[in-house]
Coordinates of C-alpha atoms and ligand atoms in Angstrom, one line a residue:
M1 CA 1.9 163.7 240.2
E2 CA 1.0 164.1 236.5
K3 CA 3.5 165.7 234.0
T4 CA 3.1 169.1 232.2
A5 CA 2.9 167.1 228.4
T6 CA 2.0 171.1 227.1
T7 CA 5.0 173.2 226.1
N8 CA 4.5 177.3 226.4
F9 CA 6.3 179.8 225.8
I10 CA 8.5 180.1 229.3
R11 CA 9.7 176.8 228.6
E12 CA 10.6 177.4 225.0
I13 CA 12.7 180.3 226.7
I14 CA 14.3 177.7 229.3
D15 CA 15.0 175.6 226.3
E16 CA 16.7 178.0 224.7
H17 CA 18.8 178.6 227.7
L18 CA 19.5 174.9 227.9
R19 CA 20.7 174.6 224.3
T20 CA 23.4 178.2 225.0
N21 CA 24.5 176.6 228.4
R22 CA 23.2 180.4 229.2
F23 CA 22.8 179.1 233.4
H24 CA 25.3 175.8 233.0
G25 CA 22.3 173.7 232.3
K26 CA 20.4 174.5 235.8
V27 CA 16.7 175.5 236.0
H28 CA 15.9 177.0 239.4
T29 CA 12.6 178.7 240.0
R30 CA 10.8 180.1 243.2
F31 CA 7.3 180.8 244.7
P32 CA 7.9 184.5 246.1
P33 CA 5.0 185.0 247.7
E34 CA 4.3 188.4 250.6
P35 CA 2.6 187.3 253.4
N36 CA 0.2 189.6 253.7
G37 CA -2.7 187.2 253.3
Y38 CA -3.8 183.9 251.9
L39 CA -2.7 182.5 249.2
H40 CA -5.3 182.0 246.0
I41 CA -6.5 180.3 243.0
G42 CA -4.0 183.0 241.3
H43 CA -1.5 182.3 243.2
A44 CA -2.2 178.3 242.4
K45 CA -1.5 179.1 238.6
A46 CA 2.4 180.8 239.9
I47 CA 2.9 177.5 242.0
C48 CA 1.8 175.2 239.3
L49 CA 4.3 176.8 236.5
S50 CA 7.9 177.2 238.8
F51 CA 7.2 174.4 241.0
G52 CA 6.0 172.0 237.5
I53 CA 8.9 174.0 235.7
A54 CA 11.5 173.0 238.6
R55 CA 10.1 169.7 238.3
D56 CA 10.0 168.8 234.7
Y57 CA 13.5 169.7 234.2
K58 CA 14.0 168.0 237.0
G59 CA 15.7 171.4 238.5
L60 CA 14.6 173.4 242.3
C61 CA 11.9 175.3 242.9
N62 CA 12.2 177.7 246.6
L63 CA 9.8 178.6 248.6
R64 CA 10.1 182.2 249.2
M65 CA 8.4 184.8 251.8
D66 CA 8.6 187.9 250.5
D67 CA 8.6 189.8 253.7
T68 CA 9.8 193.7 253.1
N69 CA 7.0 195.2 254.5
P70 CA 6.0 194.2 258.0
E71 CA 3.3 196.3 258.7
K72 CA 1.2 194.1 257.0
E73 CA 2.7 190.9 257.6
E74 CA 1.8 188.2 259.7
M75 CA 3.1 184.4 261.1
E76 CA -0.6 183.4 260.8
Y77 CA -0.1 184.1 257.0
V78 CA 3.4 182.4 257.0
N79 CA 1.8 179.1 258.6
A80 CA -1.0 179.2 255.9
I81 CA 1.6 179.8 253.1
I82 CA 3.3 176.8 254.0
E83 CA -0.1 174.7 254.2
D84 CA -1.2 175.3 251.2
V85 CA 1.6 175.2 249.2
R86 CA 2.1 172.2 250.5
W87 CA -1.9 170.8 249.8
L88 CA -1.2 171.8 246.5
G89 CA 1.0 169.1 246.2
F90 CA 4.8 170.4 245.7
D91 CA 7.8 170.2 248.4
W92 CA 10.3 172.7 248.3
G93 CA 12.7 170.4 249.6
G94 CA 14.1 171.9 253.2
R95 CA 14.3 175.4 250.7
L96 CA 11.8 177.5 252.8
Y97 CA 14.0 180.9 252.9
Y98 CA 12.4 184.3 253.8
A99 CA 14.2 187.8 252.1
S100 CA 13.8 189.3 255.7
D101 CA 17.1 186.3 256.2
Y102 CA 18.4 188.6 254.0
F103 CA 18.3 191.7 255.6
D104 CA 22.0 191.9 256.9
K105 CA 23.0 190.9 253.2
L106 CA 21.1 193.6 251.6
Y107 CA 22.5 196.4 253.9
G108 CA 26.1 195.4 252.6
Y109 CA 24.6 195.7 248.8
A110 CA 23.0 198.9 249.8
V111 CA 26.2 200.0 251.1
D112 CA 28.2 198.7 248.4
L113 CA 26.2 200.9 245.9
I114 CA 26.4 203.8 247.9
R115 CA 30.8 203.3 247.7
K116 CA 30.1 203.1 243.6
G117 CA 28.7 206.0 243.2
K118 CA 25.2 204.2 242.9
A119 CA 22.8 205.1 245.8
Y120 CA 23.3 208.3 247.9
V121 CA 20.9 209.4 251.1
C122 CA 18.3 211.9 250.4
D123 CA 16.5 214.2 252.5
L124 CA 13.0 214.7 250.8
D125 CA 10.5 213.4 252.3
A126 CA 7.5 211.3 250.5
D127 CA 5.5 213.9 249.8
Q128 CA 8.6 215.5 248.1
V129 CA 9.8 212.7 246.5
R130 CA 6.7 212.7 245.1
D131 CA 6.4 215.9 243.7
Y132 CA 10.6 215.9 242.2
R133 CA 9.7 212.7 240.3
G134 CA 7.5 213.8 237.6
T135 CA 5.3 212.6 235.3
L136 CA 4.8 210.6 232.0
T137 CA 5.2 213.4 230.2
Q138 CA 7.2 215.4 231.7
P139 CA 10.5 214.4 233.4
G140 CA 11.6 214.9 237.0
K141 CA 14.0 216.5 238.9
D142 CA 17.1 216.1 241.1
S143 CA 16.7 215.5 244.7
P144 CA 19.0 218.4 245.9
N145 CA 20.9 215.5 247.8
R146 CA 21.8 213.7 244.8
G147 CA 25.3 215.0 244.6
R148 CA 26.1 214.5 247.9
P149 CA 29.5 212.7 249.4
V150 CA 29.9 209.1 249.2
E151 CA 31.7 209.2 253.2
E152 CA 28.5 211.7 253.7
S153 CA 25.6 209.5 252.3
I154 CA 27.2 206.2 254.3
D155 CA 27.3 208.1 257.1
L156 CA 23.9 209.1 257.3
F157 CA 22.6 205.6 255.8
E158 CA 24.5 204.2 259.0
R159 CA 22.8 206.6 261.0
M160 CA 19.5 205.8 259.6
R161 CA 20.1 202.1 260.9
K162 CA 21.0 203.5 264.1
G163 CA 17.1 204.9 264.1
E164 CA 19.2 208.7 264.5
F165 CA 15.9 209.8 262.1
E166 CA 12.6 209.7 262.2
D167 CA 10.2 207.4 259.9
G168 CA 10.2 208.8 256.7
S169 CA 12.6 211.7 257.4
R170 CA 15.0 210.3 254.6
T171 CA 15.4 207.7 252.4
L172 CA 18.1 205.6 250.4
R173 CA 17.6 206.2 247.0
A174 CA 19.3 204.3 243.6
K175 CA 20.9 207.3 241.3
I176 CA 20.0 206.4 237.9
D177 CA 18.7 209.2 235.9
M178 CA 15.4 211.4 236.8
A179 CA 14.3 212.1 233.2
H180 CA 13.9 208.2 232.5
P181 CA 10.9 207.2 230.1
N182 CA 10.3 204.6 233.0
I183 CA 9.3 206.7 235.9
I184 CA 10.6 203.2 238.3
M185 CA 14.1 204.5 237.3
R186 CA 13.4 208.1 238.4
D187 CA 15.6 207.5 241.3
P188 CA 14.2 204.9 243.2
V189 CA 13.5 204.6 246.7
L190 CA 15.6 201.6 248.0
Y191 CA 15.1 201.9 252.0
R192 CA 12.5 203.9 254.3
I193 CA 12.9 204.5 257.3
K194 CA 10.1 202.7 259.3
R195 CA 9.7 201.6 262.7
E196 CA 7.8 198.9 262.6
H197 CA 7.7 195.2 264.2
H198 CA 8.7 192.7 262.2
H199 CA 7.5 189.3 262.7
R200 CA 10.6 187.6 262.3
T201 CA 13.5 189.8 263.2
G202 CA 11.5 191.7 265.9
D203 CA 12.8 195.2 266.4
K204 CA 16.5 194.6 264.9
W205 CA 15.7 197.3 262.1
C206 CA 14.0 200.6 261.9
I207 CA 14.9 200.7 258.3
Y208 CA 13.6 198.2 255.5
P209 CA 14.2 197.2 252.3
M210 CA 12.0 198.7 248.9
Y211 CA 10.7 195.5 247.5
D212 CA 11.8 195.9 244.2
F213 CA 15.5 196.0 246.4
A214 CA 14.9 193.0 248.5
H215 CA 13.3 191.1 245.6
C216 CA 15.6 190.7 242.5
L217 CA 18.8 190.5 245.5
S218 CA 16.8 187.2 246.9
D219 CA 16.0 185.9 243.5
S220 CA 20.4 186.8 242.8
I221 CA 20.8 185.6 247.0
E222 CA 19.0 182.1 246.2
H223 CA 20.9 181.2 242.6
I224 CA 17.5 181.8 240.9
T225 CA 18.3 181.1 237.2
H226 CA 14.5 182.2 235.9
S227 CA 12.3 184.5 238.1
I228 CA 8.7 183.8 236.5
C229 CA 6.2 186.5 237.7
T230 CA 3.6 188.4 236.5
L231 CA 3.1 191.1 233.9
E232 CA 2.8 194.1 236.1
F233 CA 6.2 193.4 236.9
E234 CA 7.9 194.1 233.4
N235 CA 8.3 197.7 233.9
N236 CA 10.8 197.0 237.3
R237 CA 12.8 194.5 235.2
P238 CA 14.8 197.3 234.2
L239 CA 15.1 198.2 237.7
Y240 CA 16.7 195.2 238.4
D241 CA 18.9 194.7 235.6
W242 CA 20.0 197.8 236.9
I243 CA 20.9 197.0 240.6
L244 CA 22.0 193.5 240.0
D245 CA 24.3 194.4 237.2
A246 CA 25.2 197.6 239.2
L247 CA 26.5 195.2 241.8
G248 CA 27.5 192.5 239.5
A249 CA 25.4 190.1 241.1
H250 CA 24.4 186.4 239.5
H251 CA 21.8 187.6 237.5
P252 CA 18.4 185.0 236.8
Q253 CA 16.2 185.7 233.9
Q254 CA 12.6 187.1 234.4
I255 CA 10.3 186.1 232.9
E256 CA 6.6 187.2 232.8
F257 CA 2.7 185.9 232.4
A258 CA -0.7 186.7 232.7
R259 CA -2.0 186.7 236.0
L260 CA -5.0 184.1 236.4
N261 CA -8.8 186.7 236.3
L262 CA -11.4 184.9 236.7
G263 CA -14.8 185.7 236.3
N264 CA -17.6 186.8 239.0
T265 CA -14.1 186.6 241.7
V266 CA -12.0 189.6 242.7
L267 CA -8.2 188.3 243.4
S268 CA -6.3 191.0 244.9
K269 CA -5.4 190.4 248.6
R270 CA -6.4 193.6 249.7
K271 CA -9.6 193.1 248.8
L272 CA -10.1 190.1 249.7
L273 CA -8.6 190.7 253.2
Q274 CA -11.6 193.4 253.4
L275 CA -14.0 190.9 252.7
V276 CA -12.7 188.9 255.6
R277 CA -12.1 192.4 258.0
E278 CA -16.4 193.5 257.3
E279 CA -17.0 190.2 257.7
R280 CA -18.7 189.9 254.5
V281 CA -17.1 186.2 254.9
S282 CA -16.6 183.7 257.4
G283 CA -13.1 184.1 256.8
W284 CA -10.0 183.4 254.3
D285 CA -11.5 179.8 254.2
D286 CA -14.6 180.1 253.7
P287 CA -16.1 178.2 251.0
R288 CA -16.7 181.1 248.7
M289 CA -13.4 182.8 248.9
P290 CA -11.3 182.0 245.7
T291 CA -8.2 180.9 248.3
L292 CA -6.7 177.5 248.7
S293 CA -7.9 177.4 252.2
G294 CA -11.3 178.0 251.1
L295 CA -11.4 176.2 247.8
R296 CA -10.3 172.7 250.1
R297 CA -13.5 173.9 252.6
R298 CA -15.5 174.3 249.0
G299 CA -14.6 170.5 248.4
Y300 CA -11.8 170.7 245.8
T301 CA -8.8 168.9 245.2
A302 CA -5.7 169.7 244.5
S303 CA -5.4 167.4 241.9
S304 CA -8.3 169.4 239.8
I305 CA -6.4 172.6 240.7
R306 CA -3.9 171.7 239.3
G307 CA -5.5 170.6 236.1
F308 CA -7.1 173.7 235.9
C309 CA -4.0 175.4 236.2
D310 CA -2.8 173.2 233.3
E311 CA -6.2 173.5 231.3
I312 CA -5.9 177.9 231.4
G313 CA -1.8 177.5 230.2
V314 CA 0.3 180.7 230.4
A315 CA -0.2 183.4 228.3
K316 CA 0.7 187.0 227.9
M317 CA -1.8 188.8 227.0
N318 CA -4.2 189.0 230.3
S319 CA -7.7 188.1 230.4
I320 CA -10.7 186.1 231.8
V321 CA -11.1 182.6 232.8
D322 CA -14.8 181.8 233.6
V323 CA -15.7 180.2 236.5
N324 CA -17.2 177.1 235.1
V325 CA -13.5 176.1 233.4
L326 CA -12.5 175.9 237.3
E327 CA -16.0 173.7 237.7
N328 CA -15.7 171.7 235.3
S329 CA -12.2 170.6 237.0
V330 CA -13.3 169.1 240.0
R331 CA -16.9 168.0 238.5
G332 CA -14.7 165.8 236.5
E333 CA -12.4 164.6 238.6
L334 CA -15.8 164.1 241.1
N335 CA -17.5 162.3 238.9
R336 CA -14.9 159.8 237.8
T337 CA -13.8 159.5 242.2
A338 CA -17.0 160.5 244.4
P339 CA -18.7 157.9 245.8
R340 CA -22.8 158.5 245.5
A341 CA -25.5 159.0 247.7
M342 CA -28.5 159.7 248.7
A343 CA -29.4 162.7 250.2
V344 CA -33.0 165.1 250.4
L345 CA -32.1 168.2 251.3
R346 CA -35.9 170.4 251.6
P347 CA -37.7 167.1 252.9
L348 CA -40.9 166.3 251.9
K349 CA -42.7 163.2 253.8
V350 CA -43.8 160.5 251.8
V351 CA -45.9 157.1 253.4
I352 CA -46.3 154.0 251.3
T353 CA -49.5 153.3 252.4
N354 CA -49.7 149.9 250.8
Y355 CA -46.4 149.2 252.2
P356 CA -46.5 147.1 255.7
E357 CA -45.7 149.1 258.5
G358 CA -42.6 147.7 260.2
K359 CA -41.3 146.3 257.3
T360 CA -37.9 147.6 256.0
E361 CA -36.2 146.2 253.3
E362 CA -32.3 146.3 252.4
L363 CA -31.9 147.5 248.3
D364 CA -28.3 147.4 246.1
A365 CA -27.9 150.6 245.1
V366 CA -24.3 151.2 243.2
N367 CA -21.3 153.6 244.2
N368 CA -20.1 154.6 241.5
P369 CA -21.8 154.3 237.8
E370 CA -18.4 155.3 236.1
D371 CA -16.2 152.5 238.4
A372 CA -17.4 149.2 238.9
A373 CA -15.0 148.9 241.4
M374 CA -16.7 151.0 244.0
G375 CA -19.3 147.6 243.9
T376 CA -22.7 148.3 246.2
R377 CA -24.2 149.3 249.0
K378 CA -27.6 148.4 250.7
V379 CA -29.6 151.1 251.7
P380 CA -32.9 150.8 253.4
F381 CA -36.2 150.7 252.5
S382 CA -39.8 151.2 254.6
R383 CA -43.3 153.0 254.5
E384 CA -41.9 156.2 255.5
L385 CA -39.5 158.1 253.2
Y386 CA -38.4 161.8 252.1
I387 CA -38.2 163.2 248.9
E388 CA -37.0 166.9 247.6
K389 CA -40.3 169.3 248.1
D390 CA -39.5 170.5 244.7
D391 CA -40.1 167.0 243.4
F392 CA -44.3 167.5 244.5
R393 CA -46.4 169.6 242.5
E394 CA -50.0 169.4 243.8
E395 CA -50.9 171.3 240.5
P396 CA -48.3 170.9 238.3
P397 CA -47.6 172.7 235.4
P398 CA -47.3 171.6 232.2
K399 CA -43.7 169.4 231.6
F400 CA -43.7 168.7 235.0
F401 CA -42.7 165.1 234.8
R402 CA -42.3 164.3 239.1
L403 CA -44.6 163.4 241.2
A404 CA -48.6 164.9 241.6
P405 CA -51.7 163.9 242.2
G406 CA -52.4 160.7 240.2
K407 CA -48.7 160.7 238.9
E408 CA -46.7 157.5 239.1
V409 CA -42.3 157.7 239.6
R410 CA -40.0 155.5 240.0
L411 CA -37.9 156.2 242.9
R412 CA -34.0 155.3 242.4
Y413 CA -33.0 151.5 243.3
A414 CA -36.7 151.2 244.8
Y415 CA -39.9 151.4 243.5
F416 CA -43.3 152.8 241.3
V417 CA -44.7 154.8 243.4
K418 CA -48.1 156.9 242.4
C419 CA -49.5 159.9 244.6
V420 CA -53.4 159.4 245.8
E421 CA -53.2 162.0 248.0
A422 CA -51.6 165.1 249.6
V423 CA -51.7 166.0 252.8
K424 CA -52.2 170.2 253.6
D425 CA -51.5 172.1 256.9
P426 CA -55.2 173.5 257.1
K427 CA -53.9 176.6 258.2
T428 CA -51.1 177.7 255.7
G429 CA -52.5 175.2 252.6
E430 CA -49.0 173.7 253.2
V431 CA -48.2 170.3 251.5
T432 CA -46.7 168.3 254.9
E433 CA -47.3 164.7 253.6
V434 CA -47.7 163.1 250.0
R435 CA -49.8 159.4 250.1
C436 CA -48.5 156.9 247.9
I437 CA -48.7 153.1 247.2
Y438 CA -46.5 151.1 245.4
D439 CA -45.8 148.2 242.6
P440 CA -44.3 145.6 244.7
A441 CA -43.8 144.0 240.8
T442 CA -41.5 146.8 240.0
R443 CA -38.6 146.2 242.8
G444 CA -35.3 147.4 241.2
G445 CA -36.5 150.4 239.1
D446 CA -38.6 148.6 236.3
A447 CA -42.4 147.6 235.6
P448 CA -42.0 143.6 234.0
D449 CA -45.4 145.1 232.0
G450 CA -43.7 147.0 230.3
R451 CA -44.8 150.5 231.2
K452 CA -42.5 153.8 231.3
V453 CA -42.2 156.3 233.9
K454 CA -41.2 159.8 233.1
A455 CA -39.0 161.1 236.4
T456 CA -36.1 159.0 239.0
L457 CA -36.3 161.2 242.1
H458 CA -33.9 160.3 245.1
W459 CA -35.2 159.8 248.6
V460 CA -34.3 158.6 252.4
S461 CA -35.8 156.1 254.5
A462 CA -37.5 158.1 257.2
P463 CA -36.9 156.0 259.9
H464 CA -33.4 155.4 259.3
A465 CA -32.4 158.7 257.6
I466 CA -29.5 160.7 259.2
D467 CA -29.4 164.7 260.0
A468 CA -27.0 167.1 258.6
E469 CA -26.8 170.5 257.7
V470 CA -25.9 171.0 253.8
R471 CA -24.6 174.8 252.2
L472 CA -24.8 175.2 248.9
Y473 CA -23.3 177.9 247.8
D474 CA -23.9 180.5 244.3
L475 CA -21.0 183.1 242.9
L476 CA -19.4 185.4 245.8
F477 CA -20.1 188.4 242.7
T478 CA -22.8 188.9 240.4
K479 CA -21.1 190.6 238.0
R480 CA -18.6 189.0 235.9
D481 CA -16.8 191.6 235.8
P482 CA -17.1 192.8 240.2
E483 CA -15.1 196.3 239.6
D484 CA -17.6 196.9 237.1
V485 CA -19.5 199.4 239.4
P486 CA -20.9 202.6 239.0
E487 CA -19.5 206.3 239.9
G488 CA -18.8 206.4 243.7
A489 CA -19.3 202.6 244.7
D490 CA -16.6 199.7 244.9
F491 CA -16.3 196.2 243.8
R492 CA -18.6 195.2 247.4
A493 CA -22.2 196.5 245.5
N494 CA -21.5 193.9 243.1
L495 CA -21.5 191.4 246.1
N496 CA -24.7 188.7 245.5
P497 CA -26.5 188.8 248.7
G498 CA -27.2 185.0 248.1
S499 CA -24.2 183.5 247.7
L500 CA -24.1 181.2 250.6
E501 CA -27.7 178.9 251.8
V502 CA -28.0 176.9 254.6
L503 CA -30.3 174.3 255.0
P504 CA -30.5 173.3 258.3
S505 CA -32.3 170.2 257.9
C506 CA -31.6 167.7 255.1
K507 CA -32.1 164.4 255.9
L508 CA -29.2 161.4 254.5
E509 CA -29.2 158.2 253.7
P510 CA -27.8 155.6 256.9
S511 CA -24.5 154.6 255.1
L512 CA -23.5 158.7 255.4
K513 CA -23.5 158.1 259.2
N514 CA -19.5 157.0 259.6
A515 CA -19.1 159.2 256.6
V516 CA -15.1 160.7 257.8
P517 CA -14.7 164.7 257.6
G518 CA -13.0 165.6 254.8
S519 CA -14.5 163.1 252.1
R520 CA -16.6 163.5 249.3
Y521 CA -19.9 162.1 247.5
Q522 CA -22.6 162.4 244.8
F523 CA -25.4 163.0 246.3
E524 CA -27.5 162.4 243.3
R525 CA -29.2 164.6 241.2
L526 CA -27.7 167.4 243.7
G527 CA -24.4 167.9 242.8
Y528 CA -20.8 166.8 244.6
F529 CA -20.7 167.6 248.3
Y530 CA -17.7 167.8 251.1
L531 CA -18.0 166.4 254.6
D532 CA -16.7 169.9 256.2
P533 CA -14.0 169.3 258.6
A534 CA -14.0 172.8 260.5
A535 CA -17.8 173.2 260.9
S536 CA -18.7 169.1 260.9
G537 CA -18.3 168.0 264.4
A538 CA -20.0 166.8 267.9
G539 CA -22.6 164.7 265.7
K540 CA -22.9 167.2 263.8
K541 CA -22.4 167.2 259.6
V542 CA -22.1 169.4 257.6
F543 CA -21.7 169.3 253.7
N544 CA -20.9 172.1 250.9
R545 CA -21.5 171.9 247.7
T546 CA -18.2 172.1 246.0
V547 CA -20.4 172.5 242.6
S548 CA -23.4 171.2 241.2
L549 CA -24.2 168.2 238.4
K550 CA -24.2 170.8 235.4
D551 CA -22.9 174.0 234.5
T552 CA -25.8 175.4 235.6
W553 CA -24.4 179.2 235.2
A554 CA -24.8 179.0 232.2
K555 CA -29.0 178.9 232.8
V556 CA -28.7 181.8 235.1
D557 CA -30.2 185.2 234.5
A558 CA -27.2 186.1 231.5
S559 CA -26.2 189.4 233.8
K560 CA -24.9 187.1 236.2
K561 CA -22.2 186.1 234.2
R562 CA -21.6 189.0 232.0
Ligands
ATP601 P1 -2.4 190.2 245.4 O1 -2.6 191.2 244.2 O2 -3.5 189.5 245.6 O3 -2.1 191.1 246.6 P2 0.3 189.6 244.8 O4 0.9 189.6 243.8 O5 0.6 191.2 245.8 O6 -0.9 189.1 244.9 P3 2.4 188.5 245.9 O7 2.1 187.4 247.5 O8 3.3 188.8 245.7 O9 0.9 188.7 245.7 O10 2.4 186.8 244.5 C1 3.2 186.2 244.7 C2 3.1 185.6 243.3 O11 2.2 185.4 242.6 C3 4.2 186.5 242.7 O12 4.7 186.1 241.4 C4 2.9 186.8 241.8 O13 3.1 187.7 240.4 C5 1.9 185.8 241.4 N1 0.5 186.0 241.2 C6 -0.5 186.8 242.0 N2 -1.6 186.8 242.1 C7 -1.4 186.3 240.8 C8 -2.3 185.9 239.3 N3 -3.6 186.8 239.8 N4 -2.0 185.3 238.5 C9 -0.7 184.1 238.3 N5 0.1 185.3 239.6 C10 -0.4 185.6 240.2
MG602 MG1 2.7 191.3 245.7

């Protein structure tokens, strides 16, 4: 796999640690998703970062499910995360861990903290805890149980575990400082009572550690050296330090970086879940979703996503990356690797009146002009063809150089053809067929007399064509910032009603008959397409457009982008 050449502030910190021997020359990172949703392109950035550092420093990177919140977590998500990280091209070398595997150890750590006088059982309920916490400008108030004797807290904590108390009636809290300027440090809750079935530990526990307690200790238990995470955890770092110091536990260095934000996209699992639940998309792997499974079904390659993550780099400042940066990453790769083919998405019949009936010629077509080694293929040409509806106008506007009555164009790899007649549906007036004559001297696409045409059209021979459905995608949100909504509305107000267009009757050149699900093509003039393994089958082919040939967003209504 490609190695990241560029350094960044995280690597500089690690280099410094290696110089000073802070972790005895070790580099051990982890990627710690919470299995409460599918991974998205933002997670890809975190994965590439932590796994990439481990690879480049010849260290290790663990995959850990941070599964401390049973009501939102499911095995489906665990399995999807595993599949997606592997698909992205990373290997955790058998070190797949679960925070829930540490529940016994974490319980022991909590008892230790109580014994050290650094944690206590508090009888306030959630609302009271909040009321006592104070605000940014007001210090909090001590819990009435803050001075509770150690033995009493130990006894109560054990009885919490045994299920003697109601959900939410008691908590275990760290004894830090109720007047601390960082609100997170005001005696944070470490354990809560919650009778909830856990996807791995079943009903063994009715108390669960809070994320902050479990997270830093899981890193410590795994002897992580560098805990790389997003900026919003900067405020939690003092708490992590406090817990680890109080317990005298191994202490990783946490390093925060700016999360990825993508234009016209939401990257919050809660919101993505909402889109799935409300069936605004077909599922987590809908090709419009920014999830890795969605991007995969859209036709993105793992290497293009890794390339994108390298390109955007890491920083300490939050910013928004344009969707076209992501699209360029896959466009560039597919330009080099995807074989070309001809496909007609909105077919219009063309009859070449001076071409012999029943005759077929096999013409040579180039598989990839970027790569001569990909060779050529034969495409059949016959009297009846399909072209795109859009490529014909009965009354062409100025500068319309494609087919129109009396106009001549080139058919790619074939002949010059000139339109002699448009046949219309007498009822609707719609053009249903175009009649042309061809010039046999122009075979291969050039005129011996040197005359020029201004357009080259793609086409498919009608009797040889195979059928397919093609799905075109547009941005899922019309605004660059989907959260930019009128008072009272939410991000769903910016959903793009035209984000999916299904074209059920497309015509493809016959070389695609045996196309393998999961393969990618450039359909000439139309973009890059992926034969969707999930939607195809039983003789039906469904192609998703991964990306158009050019950055078309730049051309659409500017309000779509900004
Ligand atoms: P969400 O806010 O979407 O629910 P999360 O941060 O809660 O995401 P986790 O499963 O906790 O999701 O994330 C696992 C790791 O991925 C964390 O270390 C987190 O910092 C990182 N991560 C999540 N979102 C992004 C993002 N947009 N860009 C970069 N890293 C991210
Ligand atoms: Mg999280």
